[in-house]
């Protein structure tokens, strides 16, 4: 079984600043993947970043990067140079045993 | 790349009728597709896993006779809500397992309203 916990229901950040969204997970799988998805008001789920658990190197996609701490089962998302278009719900997710398990989400507001 | 479409985007129907939602992978083949349900201000709940050419696997608590899933080709899965009732009103999202291993790509969702 997998569980994903996002302890921050809401976060806000000034435009151009940096924000970190927290996520912890638990899984009995030895082989798994971790994801951050973004859901803007349109409700389209958009893949932000993907991390393979067997890789120690933290994934990076342009302004988005993760801090993957496998032993602590922590997978936080850092957004640098925040932009108005980053405003959305962010879901952390774990894929293992053929299933994707989502956290409850963090609503990110960008302050102009 | 890895685009998933969903049709219709929204549907309103009367109680007791059936509604079919289509999920298509447009630029890749998907042997596995997934159906989720999302209630307002909540996370996504997996309903079932659909494998091409075989029966869907339903999550605990999901009525397989009410939510019929068919995955007849490598690019199309359908969800039929049979004898819909107001409590079935929700946002339904499909995803397809894409070309990058273990990564799911999502459709834009379907808002179902049952009157």
Tab-separated table of C-alpha atoms in Angstrom:
chain	number	residue	atom	x	y	z
A	1	UNK	CA	0.000	0.000	0.000
A	2	UNK	CA	1.069	3.546	-0.651
A	3	UNK	CA	0.265	6.782	1.109
A	4	UNK	CA	1.172	10.316	0.112
A	5	UNK	CA	0.909	13.238	2.522
A	6	UNK	CA	0.909	16.920	1.673
A	7	UNK	CA	0.748	18.883	4.901
A	8	UNK	CA	0.326	22.326	3.349
A	9	UNK	CA	-3.235	22.842	2.065
A	10	UNK	CA	-2.372	26.346	0.854
A	11	UNK	CA	0.783	28.287	0.091
A	12	UNK	CA	1.426	31.720	-1.351
A	13	UNK	CA	4.510	33.340	-2.816
A	14	UNK	CA	5.443	36.679	-4.284
A	15	UNK	CA	5.982	36.733	-8.010
A	16	UNK	CA	9.647	36.076	-8.896
A	17	UNK	CA	10.342	34.527	-5.503
A	18	UNK	CA	11.016	30.874	-4.642
A	19	UNK	CA	8.601	28.511	-2.914
A	20	UNK	CA	8.910	24.928	-1.698
A	21	UNK	CA	5.984	22.523	-1.481
A	22	UNK	CA	6.325	19.593	0.897
A	23	UNK	CA	5.443	15.956	0.347
A	24	UNK	CA	6.110	12.785	2.282
A	25	UNK	CA	5.211	9.300	1.189
A	26	UNK	CA	5.216	5.739	2.359
A	27	UNK	CA	5.432	2.653	0.212
A	28	UNK	CA	6.270	-1.005	0.538
A	29	UNK	CA	7.488	-1.119	-3.066
A	30	UNK	CA	11.213	-1.303	-3.742
A	31	UNK	CA	10.776	0.066	-7.242
A	32	UNK	CA	8.647	3.192	-7.538
A	33	UNK	CA	8.399	6.600	-9.132
A	34	UNK	CA	7.436	9.959	-7.709
A	35	UNK	CA	5.677	12.797	-9.489
A	36	UNK	CA	4.436	16.311	-9.086
A	37	UNK	CA	1.371	17.218	-11.099
A	38	UNK	CA	-0.165	20.651	-11.474
A	39	UNK	CA	-3.911	21.255	-11.845
A	40	UNK	CA	-4.764	24.816	-12.896
A	41	UNK	CA	-8.342	26.150	-12.864
A	42	UNK	CA	-8.977	24.395	-16.192
A	43	UNK	CA	-8.594	21.144	-14.173
A	44	UNK	CA	-6.231	19.637	-16.741
A	45	UNK	CA	-3.621	17.593	-14.874
A	46	UNK	CA	-0.166	18.575	-16.099
A	47	UNK	CA	2.998	16.648	-15.336
A	48	UNK	CA	5.535	18.964	-13.702
A	49	UNK	CA	8.383	16.650	-12.793
A	50	UNK	CA	9.205	12.972	-12.406
A	51	UNK	CA	11.737	11.198	-10.174
A	52	UNK	CA	12.843	7.589	-10.344
A	53	UNK	CA	13.358	6.306	-6.820
A	54	UNK	CA	16.511	4.386	-7.694
A	55	UNK	CA	18.207	7.564	-8.892
A	56	UNK	CA	19.952	9.631	-6.246
A	57	UNK	CA	20.197	12.729	-8.408
A	58	UNK	CA	17.369	15.177	-7.924
A	59	UNK	CA	15.234	15.797	-11.002
A	60	UNK	CA	15.126	19.278	-12.526
A	61	UNK	CA	12.864	20.795	-15.167
A	62	UNK	CA	13.648	24.426	-15.888
A	63	UNK	CA	12.390	26.411	-12.850
A	64	UNK	CA	11.140	23.282	-11.089
A	65	UNK	CA	13.361	21.014	-9.039
A	66	UNK	CA	12.872	18.418	-6.347
A	67	UNK	CA	14.626	17.538	-3.129
A	68	UNK	CA	14.340	13.755	-2.931
A	69	UNK	CA	15.334	12.308	0.422
A	70	UNK	CA	14.756	8.578	0.057
A	71	UNK	CA	15.596	7.558	3.605
A	72	UNK	CA	13.251	10.196	4.999
A	73	UNK	CA	10.634	9.415	2.318
A	74	UNK	CA	10.434	13.077	1.463
A	75	UNK	CA	9.899	14.578	-1.986
A	76	UNK	CA	9.566	18.358	-1.984
A	77	UNK	CA	9.081	20.592	-5.017
A	78	UNK	CA	10.931	23.884	-5.389
A	79	UNK	CA	9.625	26.488	-7.801
A	80	UNK	CA	12.098	29.244	-8.598
A	81	UNK	CA	11.266	32.634	-10.082
A	82	UNK	CA	7.544	32.068	-9.504
A	83	UNK	CA	5.251	33.263	-12.274
A	84	UNK	CA	1.557	34.080	-12.319
A	85	UNK	CA	0.970	31.010	-14.486
A	86	UNK	CA	2.262	28.788	-11.700
A	87	UNK	CA	-0.917	29.395	-9.699
A	88	UNK	CA	-2.632	26.018	-9.383
A	89	UNK	CA	-3.255	22.983	-7.196
A	90	UNK	CA	-0.131	20.880	-6.938
A	91	UNK	CA	-0.427	17.161	-6.301
A	92	UNK	CA	2.404	14.919	-5.212
A	93	UNK	CA	1.996	11.319	-6.361
A	94	UNK	CA	3.689	7.970	-5.961
A	95	UNK	CA	3.538	5.207	-8.569
A	96	UNK	CA	4.064	1.646	-7.476
A	97	UNK	CA	2.378	-1.723	-7.915
A	98	UNK	CA	0.760	-0.378	-11.089
A	99	UNK	CA	-1.102	2.399	-9.248
A	100	UNK	CA	-0.691	6.141	-8.903
A	101	UNK	CA	-1.536	7.419	-5.424
A	102	UNK	CA	-2.093	11.145	-4.940
A	103	UNK	CA	-1.704	13.418	-1.973
A	104	UNK	CA	-4.456	15.824	-1.015
A	105	UNK	CA	-2.862	18.728	-2.847
A	106	UNK	CA	-1.449	22.168	-2.093
A	107	UNK	CA	-3.114	25.244	-3.527
A	108	UNK	CA	-0.428	27.711	-4.630
A	109	UNK	CA	-1.277	31.381	-4.974
A	110	UNK	CA	1.088	33.803	-6.695
A	111	UNK	CA	1.028	37.356	-5.373
A	112	UNK	CA	1.782	39.952	-8.066
B	1	UNK	CA	3.868	14.616	-27.443
B	2	UNK	CA	1.852	12.301	-25.135
B	3	UNK	CA	-1.505	13.985	-25.605
B	4	UNK	CA	-4.697	12.493	-24.219
B	5	UNK	CA	-8.131	13.712	-25.242
B	6	UNK	CA	-11.427	13.155	-23.506
B	7	UNK	CA	-14.924	13.581	-24.862
B	8	UNK	CA	-17.301	15.078	-23.979
B	9	UNK	CA	-15.864	17.808	-21.779
B	10	UNK	CA	-19.157	18.207	-20.006
B	11	UNK	CA	-22.478	16.404	-20.078
B	12	UNK	CA	-25.824	16.890	-18.414
B	13	UNK	CA	-28.241	14.001	-18.338
B	14	UNK	CA	-31.439	12.896	-16.664
B	15	UNK	CA	-31.472	10.419	-13.851
B	16	UNK	CA	-31.708	6.840	-15.102
B	17	UNK	CA	-29.937	7.399	-18.409
B	18	UNK	CA	-26.503	6.103	-19.394
B	19	UNK	CA	-23.558	8.262	-20.366
B	20	UNK	CA	-20.439	7.256	-22.272
B	21	UNK	CA	-17.128	9.063	-21.899
B	22	UNK	CA	-14.291	8.469	-24.352
B	23	UNK	CA	-10.590	8.693	-23.622
B	24	UNK	CA	-8.102	8.680	-26.485
B	25	UNK	CA	-4.325	8.723	-26.643
B	26	UNK	CA	-3.633	10.857	-29.709
B	27	UNK	CA	0.037	10.372	-30.453
B	28	UNK	CA	1.008	7.185	-28.677
B	29	UNK	CA	-0.328	3.725	-27.991
B	30	UNK	CA	-1.524	3.017	-24.499
B	31	UNK	CA	-1.895	-0.558	-23.347
B	32	UNK	CA	-3.032	0.718	-19.972
B	33	UNK	CA	-5.455	3.522	-19.216
B	34	UNK	CA	-6.867	4.658	-15.907
B	35	UNK	CA	-10.115	6.246	-14.807
B	36	UNK	CA	-10.298	8.632	-11.873
B	37	UNK	CA	-13.023	10.535	-10.132
B	38	UNK	CA	-12.470	13.898	-8.491
B	39	UNK	CA	-14.889	15.509	-6.080
B	40	UNK	CA	-14.805	19.304	-5.591
B	41	UNK	CA	-11.653	20.487	-3.840
B	42	UNK	CA	-10.455	16.947	-3.361
B	43	UNK	CA	-7.780	14.737	-4.801
B	44	UNK	CA	-8.131	12.168	-7.556
B	45	UNK	CA	-9.540	8.788	-6.641
B	46	UNK	CA	-8.620	5.835	-8.842
B	47	UNK	CA	-11.721	4.004	-10.015
B	48	UNK	CA	-10.297	1.370	-12.318
B	49	UNK	CA	-7.388	0.283	-14.450
B	50	UNK	CA	-8.152	-0.560	-18.058
B	51	UNK	CA	-5.926	-2.882	-20.059
B	52	UNK	CA	-6.319	-3.232	-23.799
B	53	UNK	CA	-8.085	-6.438	-24.726
B	54	UNK	CA	-8.867	-7.559	-21.199
B	55	UNK	CA	-11.284	-6.823	-18.394
B	56	UNK	CA	-10.789	-3.738	-16.282
B	57	UNK	CA	-9.588	-3.983	-12.709
B	58	UNK	CA	-11.804	-2.032	-10.336
B	59	UNK	CA	-10.791	-0.489	-7.041
B	60	UNK	CA	-12.522	-1.546	-3.880
B	61	UNK	CA	-15.906	0.109	-3.500
B	62	UNK	CA	-16.362	0.912	-7.194
B	63	UNK	CA	-19.381	-0.807	-8.725
B	64	UNK	CA	-18.248	-2.503	-11.910
B	65	UNK	CA	-21.838	-2.921	-13.154
B	66	UNK	CA	-22.452	0.802	-12.830
B	67	UNK	CA	-19.149	1.987	-14.292
B	68	UNK	CA	-18.527	-0.091	-17.407
B	69	UNK	CA	-15.073	0.192	-18.894
B	70	UNK	CA	-14.029	-0.972	-22.338
B	71	UNK	CA	-10.522	-0.731	-23.750
B	72	UNK	CA	-11.044	-2.046	-27.248
B	73	UNK	CA	-7.960	-0.576	-28.910
B	74	UNK	CA	-4.532	0.736	-28.038
B	75	UNK	CA	-5.754	4.321	-28.280
B	76	UNK	CA	-9.295	4.234	-26.910
B	77	UNK	CA	-10.901	3.467	-23.569
B	78	UNK	CA	-14.511	4.236	-22.703
B	79	UNK	CA	-16.298	4.661	-19.400
B	80	UNK	CA	-20.053	4.199	-19.395
B	81	UNK	CA	-21.977	5.348	-16.363
B	82	UNK	CA	-25.113	3.221	-16.438
B	83	UNK	CA	-28.427	4.309	-14.953
B	84	UNK	CA	-26.850	7.502	-13.705
B	85	UNK	CA	-28.116	9.137	-10.519
B	86	UNK	CA	-27.410	12.562	-9.008
B	87	UNK	CA	-24.780	11.073	-6.695
B	88	UNK	CA	-22.793	10.072	-9.791
B	89	UNK	CA	-22.338	13.741	-10.642
B	90	UNK	CA	-18.626	14.407	-10.541
B	91	UNK	CA	-15.510	15.213	-12.530
B	92	UNK	CA	-14.155	12.140	-14.305
B	93	UNK	CA	-10.574	12.092	-15.545
B	94	UNK	CA	-8.806	9.483	-17.618
B	95	UNK	CA	-5.108	8.945	-18.023
B	96	UNK	CA	-2.943	6.819	-20.248
B	97	UNK	CA	0.350	5.213	-19.469
B	98	UNK	CA	2.642	6.983	-21.873
B	99	UNK	CA	5.870	6.405	-23.723
B	100	UNK	CA	7.965	7.315	-20.684
B	101	UNK	CA	7.960	4.388	-18.281
B	102	UNK	CA	5.401	4.514	-15.498
B	103	UNK	CA	4.307	8.048	-16.350
B	104	UNK	CA	0.633	8.826	-16.786
B	105	UNK	CA	-0.672	11.546	-19.063
B	106	UNK	CA	-4.080	12.924	-18.283
B	107	UNK	CA	-7.079	13.890	-20.336
B	108	UNK	CA	-8.797	17.237	-19.708
B	109	UNK	CA	-11.635	15.633	-17.770
B	110	UNK	CA	-15.395	15.340	-18.129
B	111	UNK	CA	-17.850	17.081	-15.862
B	112	UNK	CA	-20.949	14.938	-15.440
B	113	UNK	CA	-24.100	16.440	-14.013
B	114	UNK	CA	-27.056	14.143	-13.402
B	115	UNK	CA	-30.363	15.898	-12.870
